[in-house]
mmCIF file of C-alpha atoms in Angstrom:
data_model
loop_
_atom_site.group_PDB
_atom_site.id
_atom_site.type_symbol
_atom_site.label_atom_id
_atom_site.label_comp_id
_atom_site.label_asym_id
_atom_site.label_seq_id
_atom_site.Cartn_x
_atom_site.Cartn_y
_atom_site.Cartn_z
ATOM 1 C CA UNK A 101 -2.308 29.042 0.201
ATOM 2 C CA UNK A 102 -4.130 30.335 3.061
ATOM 3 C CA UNK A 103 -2.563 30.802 6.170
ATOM 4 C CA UNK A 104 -3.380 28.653 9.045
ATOM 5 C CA UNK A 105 -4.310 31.323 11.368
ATOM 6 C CA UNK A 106 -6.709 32.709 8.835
ATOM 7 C CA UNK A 107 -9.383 29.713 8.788
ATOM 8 C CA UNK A 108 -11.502 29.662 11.524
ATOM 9 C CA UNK A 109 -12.428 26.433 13.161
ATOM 10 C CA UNK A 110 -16.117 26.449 11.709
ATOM 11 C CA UNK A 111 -15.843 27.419 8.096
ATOM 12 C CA UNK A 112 -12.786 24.447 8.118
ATOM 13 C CA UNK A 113 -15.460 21.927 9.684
ATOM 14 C CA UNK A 114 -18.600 22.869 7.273
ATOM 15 C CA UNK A 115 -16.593 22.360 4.423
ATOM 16 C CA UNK A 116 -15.638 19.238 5.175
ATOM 17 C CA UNK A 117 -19.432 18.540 6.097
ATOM 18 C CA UNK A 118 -20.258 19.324 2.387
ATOM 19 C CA UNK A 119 -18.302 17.609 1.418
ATOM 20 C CA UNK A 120 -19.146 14.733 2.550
ATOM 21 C CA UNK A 121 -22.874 15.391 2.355
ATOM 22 C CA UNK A 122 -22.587 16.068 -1.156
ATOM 23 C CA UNK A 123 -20.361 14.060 -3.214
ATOM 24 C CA UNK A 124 -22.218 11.080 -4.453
ATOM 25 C CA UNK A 125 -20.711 9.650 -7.172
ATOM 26 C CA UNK A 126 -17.383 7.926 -5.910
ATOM 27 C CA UNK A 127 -13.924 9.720 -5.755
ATOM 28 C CA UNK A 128 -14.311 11.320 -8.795
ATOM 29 C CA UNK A 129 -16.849 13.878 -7.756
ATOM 30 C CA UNK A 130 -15.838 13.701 -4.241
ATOM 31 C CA UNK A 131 -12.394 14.775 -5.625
ATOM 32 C CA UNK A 132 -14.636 17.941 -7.900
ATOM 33 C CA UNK A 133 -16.554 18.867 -4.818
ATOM 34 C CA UNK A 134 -12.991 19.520 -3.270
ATOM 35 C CA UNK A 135 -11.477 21.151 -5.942
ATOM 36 C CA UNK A 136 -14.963 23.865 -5.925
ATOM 37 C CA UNK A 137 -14.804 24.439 -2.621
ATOM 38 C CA UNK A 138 -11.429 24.724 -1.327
ATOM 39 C CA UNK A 139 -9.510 26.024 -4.328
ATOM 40 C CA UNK A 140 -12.589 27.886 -6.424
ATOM 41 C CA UNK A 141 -14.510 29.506 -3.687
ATOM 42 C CA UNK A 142 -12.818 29.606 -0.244
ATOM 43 C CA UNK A 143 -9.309 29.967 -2.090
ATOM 44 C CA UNK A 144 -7.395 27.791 0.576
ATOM 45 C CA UNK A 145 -5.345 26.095 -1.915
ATOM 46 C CA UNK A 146 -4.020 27.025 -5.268
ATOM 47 C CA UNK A 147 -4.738 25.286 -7.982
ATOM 48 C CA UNK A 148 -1.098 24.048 -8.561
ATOM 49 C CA UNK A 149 -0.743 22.851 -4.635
ATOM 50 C CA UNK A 150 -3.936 21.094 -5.515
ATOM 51 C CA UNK A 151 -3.324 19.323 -8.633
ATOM 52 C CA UNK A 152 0.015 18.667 -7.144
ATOM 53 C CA UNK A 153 -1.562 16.747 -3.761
ATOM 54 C CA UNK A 154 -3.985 14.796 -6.548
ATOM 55 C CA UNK A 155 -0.936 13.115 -8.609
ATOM 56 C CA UNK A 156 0.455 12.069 -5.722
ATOM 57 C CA UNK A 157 -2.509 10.603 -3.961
ATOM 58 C CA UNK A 158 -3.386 8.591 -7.450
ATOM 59 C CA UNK A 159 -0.282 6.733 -7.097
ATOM 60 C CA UNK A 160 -1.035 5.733 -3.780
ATOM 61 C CA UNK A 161 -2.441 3.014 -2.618
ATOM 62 C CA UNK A 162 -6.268 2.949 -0.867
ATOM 63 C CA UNK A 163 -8.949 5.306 -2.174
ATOM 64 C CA UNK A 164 -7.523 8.492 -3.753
ATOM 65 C CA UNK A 165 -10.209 10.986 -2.530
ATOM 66 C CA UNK A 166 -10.079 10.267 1.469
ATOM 67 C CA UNK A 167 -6.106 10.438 0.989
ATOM 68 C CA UNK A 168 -6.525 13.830 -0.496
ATOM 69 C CA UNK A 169 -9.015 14.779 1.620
ATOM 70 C CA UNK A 170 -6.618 14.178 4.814
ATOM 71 C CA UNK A 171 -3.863 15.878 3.059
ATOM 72 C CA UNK A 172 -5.777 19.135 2.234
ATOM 73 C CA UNK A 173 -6.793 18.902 6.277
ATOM 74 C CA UNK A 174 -2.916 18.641 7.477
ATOM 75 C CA UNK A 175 -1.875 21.692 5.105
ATOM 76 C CA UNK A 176 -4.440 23.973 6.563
ATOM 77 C CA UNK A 177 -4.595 22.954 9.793
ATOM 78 C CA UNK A 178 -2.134 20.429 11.249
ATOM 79 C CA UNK A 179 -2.638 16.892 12.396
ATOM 80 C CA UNK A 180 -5.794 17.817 14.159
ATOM 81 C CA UNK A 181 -6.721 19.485 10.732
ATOM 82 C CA UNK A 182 -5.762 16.229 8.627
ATOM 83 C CA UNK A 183 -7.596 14.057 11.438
ATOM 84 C CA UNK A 184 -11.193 15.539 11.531
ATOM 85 C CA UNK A 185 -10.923 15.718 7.278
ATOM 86 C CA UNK A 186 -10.634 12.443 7.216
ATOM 87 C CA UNK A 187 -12.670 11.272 9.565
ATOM 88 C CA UNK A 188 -15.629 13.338 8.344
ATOM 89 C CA UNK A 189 -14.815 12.560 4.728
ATOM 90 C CA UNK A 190 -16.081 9.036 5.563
ATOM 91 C CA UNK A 191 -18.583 10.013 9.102
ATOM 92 C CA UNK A 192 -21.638 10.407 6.731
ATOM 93 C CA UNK A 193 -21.645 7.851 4.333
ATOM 94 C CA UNK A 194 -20.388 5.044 6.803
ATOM 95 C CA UNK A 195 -23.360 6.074 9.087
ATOM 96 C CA UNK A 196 -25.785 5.487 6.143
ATOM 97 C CA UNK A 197 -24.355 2.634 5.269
ATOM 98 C CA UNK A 198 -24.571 1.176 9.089
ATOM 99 C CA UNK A 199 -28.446 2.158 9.267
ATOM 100 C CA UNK A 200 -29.394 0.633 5.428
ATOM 101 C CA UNK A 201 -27.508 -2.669 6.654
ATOM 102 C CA UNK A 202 -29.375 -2.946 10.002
ATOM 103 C CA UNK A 203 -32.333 -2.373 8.304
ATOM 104 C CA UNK A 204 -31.437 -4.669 5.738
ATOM 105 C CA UNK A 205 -30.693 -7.387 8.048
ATOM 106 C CA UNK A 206 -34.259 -7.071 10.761
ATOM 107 C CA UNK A 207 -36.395 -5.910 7.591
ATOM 108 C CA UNK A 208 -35.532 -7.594 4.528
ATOM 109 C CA UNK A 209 -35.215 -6.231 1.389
ATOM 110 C CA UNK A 210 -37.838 -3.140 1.243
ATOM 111 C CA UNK A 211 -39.335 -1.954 -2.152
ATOM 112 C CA UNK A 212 -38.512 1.887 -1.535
ATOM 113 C CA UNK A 213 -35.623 1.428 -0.476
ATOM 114 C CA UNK A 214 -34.391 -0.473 -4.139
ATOM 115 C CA UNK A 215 -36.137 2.454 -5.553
ATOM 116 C CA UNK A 216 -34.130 5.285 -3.874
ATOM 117 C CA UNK A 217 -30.932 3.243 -4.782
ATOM 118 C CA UNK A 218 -31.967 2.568 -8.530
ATOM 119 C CA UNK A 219 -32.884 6.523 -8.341
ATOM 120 C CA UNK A 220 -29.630 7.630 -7.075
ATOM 121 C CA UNK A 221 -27.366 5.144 -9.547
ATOM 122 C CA UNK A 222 -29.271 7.418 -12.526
ATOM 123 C CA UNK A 223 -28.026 10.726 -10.990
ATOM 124 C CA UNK A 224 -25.075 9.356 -10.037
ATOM 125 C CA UNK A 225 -23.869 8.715 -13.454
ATOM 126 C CA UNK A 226 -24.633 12.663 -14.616
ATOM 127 C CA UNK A 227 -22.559 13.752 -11.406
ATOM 128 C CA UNK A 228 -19.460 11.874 -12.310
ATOM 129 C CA UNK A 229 -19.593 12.773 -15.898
ATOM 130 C CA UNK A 230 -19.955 16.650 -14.680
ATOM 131 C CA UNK A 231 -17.272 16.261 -12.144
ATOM 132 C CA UNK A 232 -14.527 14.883 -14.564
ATOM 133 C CA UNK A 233 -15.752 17.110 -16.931
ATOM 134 C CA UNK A 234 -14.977 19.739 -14.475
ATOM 135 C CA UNK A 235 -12.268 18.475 -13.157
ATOM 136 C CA UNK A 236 -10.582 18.215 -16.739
ATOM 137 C CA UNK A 237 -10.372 21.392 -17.460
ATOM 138 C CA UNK A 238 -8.875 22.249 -14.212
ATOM 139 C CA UNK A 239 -6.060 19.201 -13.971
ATOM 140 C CA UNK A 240 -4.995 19.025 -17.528
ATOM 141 C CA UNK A 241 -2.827 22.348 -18.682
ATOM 142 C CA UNK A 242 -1.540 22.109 -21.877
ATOM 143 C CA UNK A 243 -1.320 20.371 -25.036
ATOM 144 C CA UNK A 244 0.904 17.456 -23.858
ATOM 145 C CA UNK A 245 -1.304 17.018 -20.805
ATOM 146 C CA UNK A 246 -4.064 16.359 -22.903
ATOM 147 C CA UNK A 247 -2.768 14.142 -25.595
ATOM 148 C CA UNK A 248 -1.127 11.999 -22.417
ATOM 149 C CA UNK A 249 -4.529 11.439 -20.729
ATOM 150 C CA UNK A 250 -6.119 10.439 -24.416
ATOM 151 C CA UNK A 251 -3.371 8.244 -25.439
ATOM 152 C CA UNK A 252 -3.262 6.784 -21.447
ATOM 153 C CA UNK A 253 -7.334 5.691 -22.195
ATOM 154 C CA UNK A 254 -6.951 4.259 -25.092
ATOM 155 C CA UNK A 255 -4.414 2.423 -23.959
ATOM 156 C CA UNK A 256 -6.078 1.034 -21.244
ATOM 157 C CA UNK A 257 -9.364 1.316 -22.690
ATOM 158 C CA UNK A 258 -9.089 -0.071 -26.093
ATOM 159 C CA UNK A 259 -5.494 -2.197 -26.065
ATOM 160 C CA UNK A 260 -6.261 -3.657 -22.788
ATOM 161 C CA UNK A 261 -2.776 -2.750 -21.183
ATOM 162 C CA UNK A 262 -2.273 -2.990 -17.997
ATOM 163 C CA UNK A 263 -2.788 0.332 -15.288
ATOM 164 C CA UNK A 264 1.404 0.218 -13.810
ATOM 165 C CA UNK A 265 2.377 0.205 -16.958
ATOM 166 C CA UNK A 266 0.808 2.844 -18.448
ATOM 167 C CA UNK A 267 0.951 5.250 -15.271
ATOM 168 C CA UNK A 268 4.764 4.157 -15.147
ATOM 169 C CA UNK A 269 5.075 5.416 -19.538
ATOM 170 C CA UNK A 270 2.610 8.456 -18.333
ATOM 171 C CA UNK A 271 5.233 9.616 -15.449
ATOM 172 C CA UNK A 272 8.616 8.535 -17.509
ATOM 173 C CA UNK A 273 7.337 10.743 -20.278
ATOM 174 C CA UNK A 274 6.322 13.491 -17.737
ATOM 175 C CA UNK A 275 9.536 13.886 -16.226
ATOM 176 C CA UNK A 276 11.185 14.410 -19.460
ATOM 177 C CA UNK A 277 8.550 17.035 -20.121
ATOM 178 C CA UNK A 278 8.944 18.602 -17.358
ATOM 179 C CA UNK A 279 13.095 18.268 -17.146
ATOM 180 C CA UNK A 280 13.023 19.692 -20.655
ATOM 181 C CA UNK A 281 10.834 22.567 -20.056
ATOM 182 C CA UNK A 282 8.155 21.528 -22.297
ATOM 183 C CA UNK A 283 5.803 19.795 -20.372
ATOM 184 C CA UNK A 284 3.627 23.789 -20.432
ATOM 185 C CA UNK A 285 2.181 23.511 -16.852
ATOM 186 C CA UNK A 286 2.710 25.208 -13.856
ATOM 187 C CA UNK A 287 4.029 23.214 -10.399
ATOM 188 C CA UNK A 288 3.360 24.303 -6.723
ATOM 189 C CA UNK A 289 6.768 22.553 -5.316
ATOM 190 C CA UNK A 290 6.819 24.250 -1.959
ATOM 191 C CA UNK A 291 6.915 21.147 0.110
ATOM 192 C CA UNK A 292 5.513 20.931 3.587
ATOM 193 C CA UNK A 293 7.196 19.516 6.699
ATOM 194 C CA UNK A 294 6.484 16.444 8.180
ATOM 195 C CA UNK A 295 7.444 15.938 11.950
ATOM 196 C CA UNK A 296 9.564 13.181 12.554
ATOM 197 C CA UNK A 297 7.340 11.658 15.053
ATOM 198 C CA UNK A 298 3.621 11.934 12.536
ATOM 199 C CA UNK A 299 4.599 8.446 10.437
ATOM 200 C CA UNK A 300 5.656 6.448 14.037
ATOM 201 C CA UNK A 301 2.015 7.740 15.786
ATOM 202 C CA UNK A 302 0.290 6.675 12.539
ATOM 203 C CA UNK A 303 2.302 3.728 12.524
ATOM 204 C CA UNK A 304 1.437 2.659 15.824
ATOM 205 C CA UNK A 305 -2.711 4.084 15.320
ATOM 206 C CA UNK A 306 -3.092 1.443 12.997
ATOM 207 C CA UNK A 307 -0.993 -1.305 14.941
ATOM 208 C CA UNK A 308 -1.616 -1.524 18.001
ATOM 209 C CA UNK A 309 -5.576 -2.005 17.663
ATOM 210 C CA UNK A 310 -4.557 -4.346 15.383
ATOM 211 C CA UNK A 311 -2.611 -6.551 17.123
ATOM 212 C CA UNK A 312 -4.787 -6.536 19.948
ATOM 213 C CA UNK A 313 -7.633 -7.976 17.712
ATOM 214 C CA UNK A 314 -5.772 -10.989 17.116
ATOM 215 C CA UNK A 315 -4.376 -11.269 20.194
ATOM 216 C CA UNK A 316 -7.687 -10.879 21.999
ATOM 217 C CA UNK A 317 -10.282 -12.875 19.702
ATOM 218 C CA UNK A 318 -7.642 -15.367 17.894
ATOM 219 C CA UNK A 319 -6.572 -15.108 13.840
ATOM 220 C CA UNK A 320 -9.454 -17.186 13.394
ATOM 221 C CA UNK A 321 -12.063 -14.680 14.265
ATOM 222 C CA UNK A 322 -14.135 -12.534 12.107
ATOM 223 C CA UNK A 323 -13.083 -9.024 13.890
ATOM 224 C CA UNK A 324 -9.196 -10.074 13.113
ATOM 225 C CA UNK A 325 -10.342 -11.476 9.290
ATOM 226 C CA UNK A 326 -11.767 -8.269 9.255
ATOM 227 C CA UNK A 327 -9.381 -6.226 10.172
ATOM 228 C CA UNK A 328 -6.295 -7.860 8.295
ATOM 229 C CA UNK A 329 -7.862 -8.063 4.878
ATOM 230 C CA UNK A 330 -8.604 -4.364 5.118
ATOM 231 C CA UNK A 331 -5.433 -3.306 6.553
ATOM 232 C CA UNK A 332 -3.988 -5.447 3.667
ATOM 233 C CA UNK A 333 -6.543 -3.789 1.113
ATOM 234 C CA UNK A 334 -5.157 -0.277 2.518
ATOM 235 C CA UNK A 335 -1.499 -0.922 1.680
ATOM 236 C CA UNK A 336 -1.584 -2.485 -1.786
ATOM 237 C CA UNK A 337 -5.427 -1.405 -3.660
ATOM 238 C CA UNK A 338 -3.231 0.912 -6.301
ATOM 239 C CA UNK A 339 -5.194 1.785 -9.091
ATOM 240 C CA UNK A 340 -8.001 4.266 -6.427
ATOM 241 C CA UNK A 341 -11.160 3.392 -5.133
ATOM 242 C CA UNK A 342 -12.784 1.605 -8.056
ATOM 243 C CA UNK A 343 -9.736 -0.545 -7.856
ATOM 244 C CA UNK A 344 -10.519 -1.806 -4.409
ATOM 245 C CA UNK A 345 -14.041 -3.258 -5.523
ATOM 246 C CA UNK A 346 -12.891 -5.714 -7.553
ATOM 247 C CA UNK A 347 -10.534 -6.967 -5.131
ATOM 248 C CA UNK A 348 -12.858 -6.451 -2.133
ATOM 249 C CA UNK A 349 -16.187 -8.591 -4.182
ATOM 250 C CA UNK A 350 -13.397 -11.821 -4.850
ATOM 251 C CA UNK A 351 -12.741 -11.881 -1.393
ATOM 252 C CA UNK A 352 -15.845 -10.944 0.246
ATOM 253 C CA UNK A 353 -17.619 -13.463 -2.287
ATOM 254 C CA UNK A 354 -15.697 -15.967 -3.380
ATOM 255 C CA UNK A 355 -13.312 -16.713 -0.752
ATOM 256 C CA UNK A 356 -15.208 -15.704 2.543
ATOM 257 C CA UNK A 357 -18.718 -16.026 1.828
ATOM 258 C CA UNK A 358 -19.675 -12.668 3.365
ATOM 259 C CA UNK A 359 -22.189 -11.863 0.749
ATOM 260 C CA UNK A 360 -23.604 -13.249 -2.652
#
């Protein structure tokens, strides 16, 4: 891995630019752009510390890609590093997102704007299918690696069973690989610090503003229905980002009335 001191402030900041500029497709190809930039062609990471920070960050809950994102930041440059990755992971798209629903809302629904969207969900589809392509070749080492992901879609795919129990059988039968020596892969398990006082600050970053929603506007109000759903969305979406849309359309829909 590189060395803190060794990454200036600039190139760390236009990476993260492109990749946020640049991965449309959801978290699987914002998770390839990552994996081209910062472990193929600037070298920051290896490839084990990498794949490493992925398995971890698919287990967690929330969306997997601004996790790892945030992650990659911290290792190469601190807090301050882990801060402005993830807050320019998400700068770019939320700022679209803003301007489409304004216009949205004092316009209406406008004809070219359905036909970039229709444009980009054609593209979008050959991007993902390139980036776990990609991404394949790079994540899975080894025959058992392999045969685990196929037998882990099928399952899921095909049998219909359900995603914790599969990921539990996938890690159970990992661990005995990988106890046993057979697993055939290689592990970055240098582990990283954490000061003591980084989960408390976080901790309180998320609470405080919280609490001073409700207590400000009332429980009742949209800002604090807001604000807890997502904060609840945040701590228990496990299954990634495509996870969360499911949850986030019954709610938004059905129970809310936000949207159609």
């Amino acid at each position: 891995m590189a060395g803190k001191e060794r990454i200036s402030n600039r190139a760390f900041l236009w990476v993260w630019w492109q990749v946020a500029i640049l991965s449309f497709g959801g978290p699987a190809a914002q998770i390839g752009v990552m994996q081209r930039l910062v472990v193929e062609e600037r070298r920051w990471l290896s490839q084990a510390r990498f794949n490493h920070a992925l398995n971890f960050c698919l287990l967690l809950p929330g969306p997997e890609a601004q996790q790892l994102a945030t992650y990659i930041g911290w290792l190469l440059k601190g807090v301050r590093g882990g801060f402005l990755a993830g807050v320019l992971f998400v700068l770019p798209g939320a700022m679209i997102m803003l301007g489409l629903s304004l216009l949205y809302v004092t316009v209406g629904r406008t004809s070219w704007v359905e036909g970039l969207l229709f444009g980009l969900q054609c593209a979008v589809l050959a991007i993902v299918a390139q980036a776990l392509v990609g991404m394949a070749g790079k994540v899975l080492e080894g025959v058992w690696a392999r045969t685990i992901a196929v037998v882990a879609f099928v399952a899921m795919f095909c049998w219909n069973l359900p995603f914790p129990l599969v990921v539990a059988a996938a890690g159970l039968l990992g661990w005995r690989l990988l106890a046993d020596g057979d697993a055939g892969v290689s592990v970055d398990a240098a582990p990283a610090r954490i000061p003591r006082a980084v989960p408390l600050t976080v901790l309180a970053a998320w609470l405080l503003p919280l609490a001073a929603v409700a207590a400000g506007l009332g429980l009742d109000s949209i800002w604090a229905r807001i604000a807890g759903f997502f904060s609840l969305v945040s701590l228990f979406s496990f299954g990634g980002a495509y996870a969360v849309l499911a949850w986030v359309a019954q709610y938004a829909s059905e129970q809310q009335a936000w949207l159609t």
